[in-house]
Short mmCIF file of C-alpha atoms in Angstrom, two decimals:
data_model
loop_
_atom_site.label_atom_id
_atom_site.label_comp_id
_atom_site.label_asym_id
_atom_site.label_seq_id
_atom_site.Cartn_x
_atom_site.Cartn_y
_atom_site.Cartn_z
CA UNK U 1 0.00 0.00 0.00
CA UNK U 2 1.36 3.17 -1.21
CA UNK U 3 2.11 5.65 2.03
CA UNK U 4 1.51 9.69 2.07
CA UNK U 5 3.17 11.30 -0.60
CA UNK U 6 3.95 15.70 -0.74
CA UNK U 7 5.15 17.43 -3.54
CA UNK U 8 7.25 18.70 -4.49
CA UNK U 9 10.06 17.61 -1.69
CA UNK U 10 11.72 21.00 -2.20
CA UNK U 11 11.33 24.68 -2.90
CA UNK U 12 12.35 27.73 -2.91
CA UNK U 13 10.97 31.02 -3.14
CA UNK U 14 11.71 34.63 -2.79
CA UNK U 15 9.89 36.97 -0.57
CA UNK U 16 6.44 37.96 -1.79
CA UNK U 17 5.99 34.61 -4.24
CA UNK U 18 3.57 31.65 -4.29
CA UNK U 19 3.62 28.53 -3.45
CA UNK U 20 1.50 25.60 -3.47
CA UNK U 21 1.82 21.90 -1.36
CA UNK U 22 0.25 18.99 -2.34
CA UNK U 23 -0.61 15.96 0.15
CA UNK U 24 -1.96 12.33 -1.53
CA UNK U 25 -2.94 10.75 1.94
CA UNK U 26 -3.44 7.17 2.44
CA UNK U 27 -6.06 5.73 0.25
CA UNK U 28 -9.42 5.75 1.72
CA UNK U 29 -8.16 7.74 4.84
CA UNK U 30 -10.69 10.01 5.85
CA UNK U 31 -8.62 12.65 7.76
CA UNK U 32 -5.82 14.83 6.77
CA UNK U 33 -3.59 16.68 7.92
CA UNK U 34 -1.11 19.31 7.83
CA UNK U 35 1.56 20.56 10.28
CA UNK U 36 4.84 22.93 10.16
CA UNK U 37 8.01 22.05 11.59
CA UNK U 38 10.30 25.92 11.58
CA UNK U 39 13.84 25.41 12.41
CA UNK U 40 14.56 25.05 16.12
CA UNK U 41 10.92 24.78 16.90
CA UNK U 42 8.41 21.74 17.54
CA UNK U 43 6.23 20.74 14.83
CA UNK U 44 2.89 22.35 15.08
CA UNK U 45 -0.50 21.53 13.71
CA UNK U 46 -2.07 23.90 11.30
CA UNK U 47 -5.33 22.07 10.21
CA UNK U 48 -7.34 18.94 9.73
CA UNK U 49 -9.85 17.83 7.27
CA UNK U 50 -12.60 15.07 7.07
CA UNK U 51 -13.20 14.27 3.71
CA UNK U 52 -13.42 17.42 2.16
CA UNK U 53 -14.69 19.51 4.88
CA UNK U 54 -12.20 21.69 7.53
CA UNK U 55 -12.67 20.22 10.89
CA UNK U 56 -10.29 22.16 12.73
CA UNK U 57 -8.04 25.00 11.24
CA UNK U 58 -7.24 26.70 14.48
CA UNK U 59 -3.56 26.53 14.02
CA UNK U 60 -3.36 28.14 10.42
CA UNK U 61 -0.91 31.10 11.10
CA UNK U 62 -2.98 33.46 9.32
CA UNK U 63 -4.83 34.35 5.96
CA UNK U 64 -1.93 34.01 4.23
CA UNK U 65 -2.46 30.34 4.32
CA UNK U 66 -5.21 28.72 2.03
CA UNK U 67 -5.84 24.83 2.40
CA UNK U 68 -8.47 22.55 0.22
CA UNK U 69 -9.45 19.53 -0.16
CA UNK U 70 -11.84 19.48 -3.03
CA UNK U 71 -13.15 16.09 -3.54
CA UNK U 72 -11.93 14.57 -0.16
CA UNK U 73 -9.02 13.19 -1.72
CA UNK U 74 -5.23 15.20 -2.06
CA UNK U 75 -5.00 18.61 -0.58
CA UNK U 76 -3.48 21.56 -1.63
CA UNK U 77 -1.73 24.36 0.87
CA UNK U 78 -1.22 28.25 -1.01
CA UNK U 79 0.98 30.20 0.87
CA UNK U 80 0.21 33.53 -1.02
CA UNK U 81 2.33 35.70 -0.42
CA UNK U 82 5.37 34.02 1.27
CA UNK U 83 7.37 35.33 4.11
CA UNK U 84 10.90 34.46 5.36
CA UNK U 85 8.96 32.88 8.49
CA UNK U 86 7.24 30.69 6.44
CA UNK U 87 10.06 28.78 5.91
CA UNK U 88 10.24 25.13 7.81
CA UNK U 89 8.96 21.85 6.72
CA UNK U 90 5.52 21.35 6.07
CA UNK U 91 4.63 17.64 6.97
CA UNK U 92 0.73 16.05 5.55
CA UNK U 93 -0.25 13.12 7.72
CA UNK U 94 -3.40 10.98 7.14
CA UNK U 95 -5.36 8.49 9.36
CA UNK U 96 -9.01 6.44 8.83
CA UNK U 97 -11.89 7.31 10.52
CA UNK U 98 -12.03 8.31 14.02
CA UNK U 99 -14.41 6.92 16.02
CA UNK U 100 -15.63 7.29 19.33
CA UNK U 101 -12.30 7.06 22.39
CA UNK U 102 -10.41 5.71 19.67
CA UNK U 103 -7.26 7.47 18.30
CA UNK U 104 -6.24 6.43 15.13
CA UNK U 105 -2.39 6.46 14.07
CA UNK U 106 -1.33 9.60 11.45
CA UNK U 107 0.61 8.69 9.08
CA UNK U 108 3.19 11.30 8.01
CA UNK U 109 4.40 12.10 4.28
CA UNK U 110 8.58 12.84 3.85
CA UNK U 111 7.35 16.65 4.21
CA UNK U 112 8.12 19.52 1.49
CA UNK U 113 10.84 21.70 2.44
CA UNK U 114 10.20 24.95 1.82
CA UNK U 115 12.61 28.12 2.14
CA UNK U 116 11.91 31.62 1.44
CA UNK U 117 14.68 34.12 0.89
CA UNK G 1 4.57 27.52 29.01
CA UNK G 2 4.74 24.79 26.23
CA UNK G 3 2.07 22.15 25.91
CA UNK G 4 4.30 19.28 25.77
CA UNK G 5 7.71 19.20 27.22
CA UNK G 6 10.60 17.17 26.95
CA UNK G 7 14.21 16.42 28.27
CA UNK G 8 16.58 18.71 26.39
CA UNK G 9 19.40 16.94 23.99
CA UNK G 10 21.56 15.60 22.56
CA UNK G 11 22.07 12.25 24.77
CA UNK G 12 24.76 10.44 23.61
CA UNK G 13 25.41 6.88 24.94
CA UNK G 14 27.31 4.02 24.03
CA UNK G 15 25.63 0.77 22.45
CA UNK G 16 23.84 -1.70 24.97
CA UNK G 17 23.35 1.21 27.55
CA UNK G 18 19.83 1.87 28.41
CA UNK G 19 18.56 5.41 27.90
CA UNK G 20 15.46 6.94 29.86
CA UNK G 21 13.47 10.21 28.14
CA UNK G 22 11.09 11.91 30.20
CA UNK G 23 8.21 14.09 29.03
CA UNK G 24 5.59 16.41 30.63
CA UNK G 25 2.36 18.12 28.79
CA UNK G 26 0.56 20.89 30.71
CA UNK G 27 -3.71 19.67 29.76
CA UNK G 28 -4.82 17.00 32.39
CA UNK G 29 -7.82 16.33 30.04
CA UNK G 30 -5.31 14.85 27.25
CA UNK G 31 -6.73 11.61 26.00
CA UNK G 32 -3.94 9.70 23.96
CA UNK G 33 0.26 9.61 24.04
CA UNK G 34 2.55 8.17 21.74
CA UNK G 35 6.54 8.10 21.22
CA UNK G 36 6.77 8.95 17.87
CA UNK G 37 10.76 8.59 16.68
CA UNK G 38 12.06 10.78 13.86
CA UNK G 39 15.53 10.21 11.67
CA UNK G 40 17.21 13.01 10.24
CA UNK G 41 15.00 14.65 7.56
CA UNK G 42 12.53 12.28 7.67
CA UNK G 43 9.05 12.22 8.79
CA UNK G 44 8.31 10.85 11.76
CA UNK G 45 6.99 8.01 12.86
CA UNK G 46 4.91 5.99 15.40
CA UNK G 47 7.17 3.92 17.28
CA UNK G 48 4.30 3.34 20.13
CA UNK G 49 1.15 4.05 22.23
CA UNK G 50 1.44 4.89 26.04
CA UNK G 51 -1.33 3.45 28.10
CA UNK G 52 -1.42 4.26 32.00
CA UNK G 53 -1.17 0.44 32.56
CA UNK G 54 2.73 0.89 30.98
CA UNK G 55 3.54 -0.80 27.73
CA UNK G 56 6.47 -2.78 26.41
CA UNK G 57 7.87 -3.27 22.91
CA UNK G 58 10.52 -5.41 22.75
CA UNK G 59 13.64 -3.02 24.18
CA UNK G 60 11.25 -0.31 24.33
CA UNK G 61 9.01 0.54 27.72
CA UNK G 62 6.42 3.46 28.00
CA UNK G 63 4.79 4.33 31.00
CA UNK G 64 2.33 6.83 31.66
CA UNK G 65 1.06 8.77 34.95
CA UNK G 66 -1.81 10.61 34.32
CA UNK G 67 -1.63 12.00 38.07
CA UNK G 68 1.96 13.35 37.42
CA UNK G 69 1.42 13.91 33.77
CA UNK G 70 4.48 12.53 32.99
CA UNK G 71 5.27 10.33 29.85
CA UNK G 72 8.76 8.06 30.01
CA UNK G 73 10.25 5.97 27.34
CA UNK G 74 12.77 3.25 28.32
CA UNK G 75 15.41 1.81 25.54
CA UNK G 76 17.24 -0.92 26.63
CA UNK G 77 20.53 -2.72 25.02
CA UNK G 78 20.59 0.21 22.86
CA UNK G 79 21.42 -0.33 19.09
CA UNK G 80 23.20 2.50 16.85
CA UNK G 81 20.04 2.10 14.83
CA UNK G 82 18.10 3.73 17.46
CA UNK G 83 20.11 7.10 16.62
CA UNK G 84 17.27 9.41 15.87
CA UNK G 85 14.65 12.05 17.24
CA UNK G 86 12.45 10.66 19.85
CA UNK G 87 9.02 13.09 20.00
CA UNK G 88 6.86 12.90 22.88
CA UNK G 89 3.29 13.72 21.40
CA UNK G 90 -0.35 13.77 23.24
CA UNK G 91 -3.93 14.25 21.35
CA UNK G 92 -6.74 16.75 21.61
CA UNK G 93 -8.67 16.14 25.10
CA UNK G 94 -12.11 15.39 22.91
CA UNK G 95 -12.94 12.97 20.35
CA UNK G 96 -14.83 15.54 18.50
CA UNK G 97 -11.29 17.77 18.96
CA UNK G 98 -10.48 15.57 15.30
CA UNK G 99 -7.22 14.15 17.02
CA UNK G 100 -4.47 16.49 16.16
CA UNK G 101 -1.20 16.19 17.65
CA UNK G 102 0.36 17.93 19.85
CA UNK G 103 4.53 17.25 19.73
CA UNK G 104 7.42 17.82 21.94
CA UNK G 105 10.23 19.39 20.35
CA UNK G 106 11.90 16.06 20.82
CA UNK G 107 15.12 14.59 22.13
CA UNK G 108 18.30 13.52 19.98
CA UNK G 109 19.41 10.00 20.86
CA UNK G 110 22.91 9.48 19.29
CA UNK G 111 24.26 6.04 19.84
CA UNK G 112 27.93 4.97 19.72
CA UNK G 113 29.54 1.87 18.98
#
């Protein structure tokens, strides 16, 4: 079974581009997930989806961060317009269903490592 | 204060010692705790659950007090192949909090012949 997958597994931008992630999760895994690792720092959640809906994007830095999931299947993450903080590794993860006082194991992709100069 | 804390590195020890990492995490409504174990620039990885009753993988013990909130991870007869990242991580307190983790900032293990 293939794992997570991100692309691309490098970039790098100058100040003031674009960029845009992509996560394939697990197949048929339900939730995804995206956290940031910066340098120095522990890696931090930004947000989760079910399916195709945003279940909880309370640690999305701020608007400069767009993340879909049309379709429920690979997500996308737009950081528009890029800052030298942004920089770090940006890590998808994916698990199956939760259900009730049951915590399913994440699954992480290799990450994309992103720097902005 | 950070949610989830965790002994500072790196701990460098020779092969066959056993090495002890110790973890704290600040909500007493957390519901789940892993070890999670992380090689250089790679993601990381589930290396086990921590239940309050303890838990034992082979050369690897977890043990859990809730009262304390206090995480440990044993590794005994230590192999270089254990070099890596060790993360302590704990969950959301609510099911309906969609299980996102929370991570340590992890400790380096390196391991010498």
């Amino acid at each position: 079974e293939a794992g997570v997958t991100q692309f691309p597994s490098h970039s790098v931008i100058e100040k003031g581009q674009t960029v845009t992630l992509r996560c394939d999760p697990i197949s048929g895994h339900d939730n995804l997930y995206w956290y940031r690792r910066v340098m120095g720092k522990e890696i931090k959640f930004l947000l989760h989806f079910v399916k195709e809906s945003k279940q909880d994007e309370s640690g999305m830095p701020n608007n400069r961060f767009l993340a879909e999931r049309t379709g429920g299947t690979y997500s996308t993450l737009k950081v528009q317009p890029a800052e030298l903080e942004d920089s770090g590794v940006y890590f998808c993860a994916s698990s199956q269903d939760l259900r009730q006082g049951i915590q399913e194991t994440q699954y992480f992709g290799p990450g994309t490592r992103l720097l902005v100069l | 204060r950070k949610e989830v804390e965790q002994d500072p590195g790196p701990f460098n020890v020779p092969e066959g010692a056993t090495v002890a990492f110790n973890c704290t995490y600040s909500n007493s409504a957390s519901q789940s705790f892993f070890w999670y174990r992380q090689d250089c620039r790679k993601e990381p990885k589930l290396l086990m659950s921590v239940y309050s009753s303890g838990n034992e993988d082979g050369r690897f013990t977890a043990q859990l007090n809730r009262a304390s909130q206090y995480i440990s991870l044993l590794i005994r007869d230590s192999k270089l192949s254990d070099s890596a990242t060790y993360l302590c991580v704990v969950t959301g307190t609510l099911y309906n909090q969609g299980g996102k983790l929370i991570f340590g900032q992890g400790t380096e293990l390196s391991v010498k012949p």
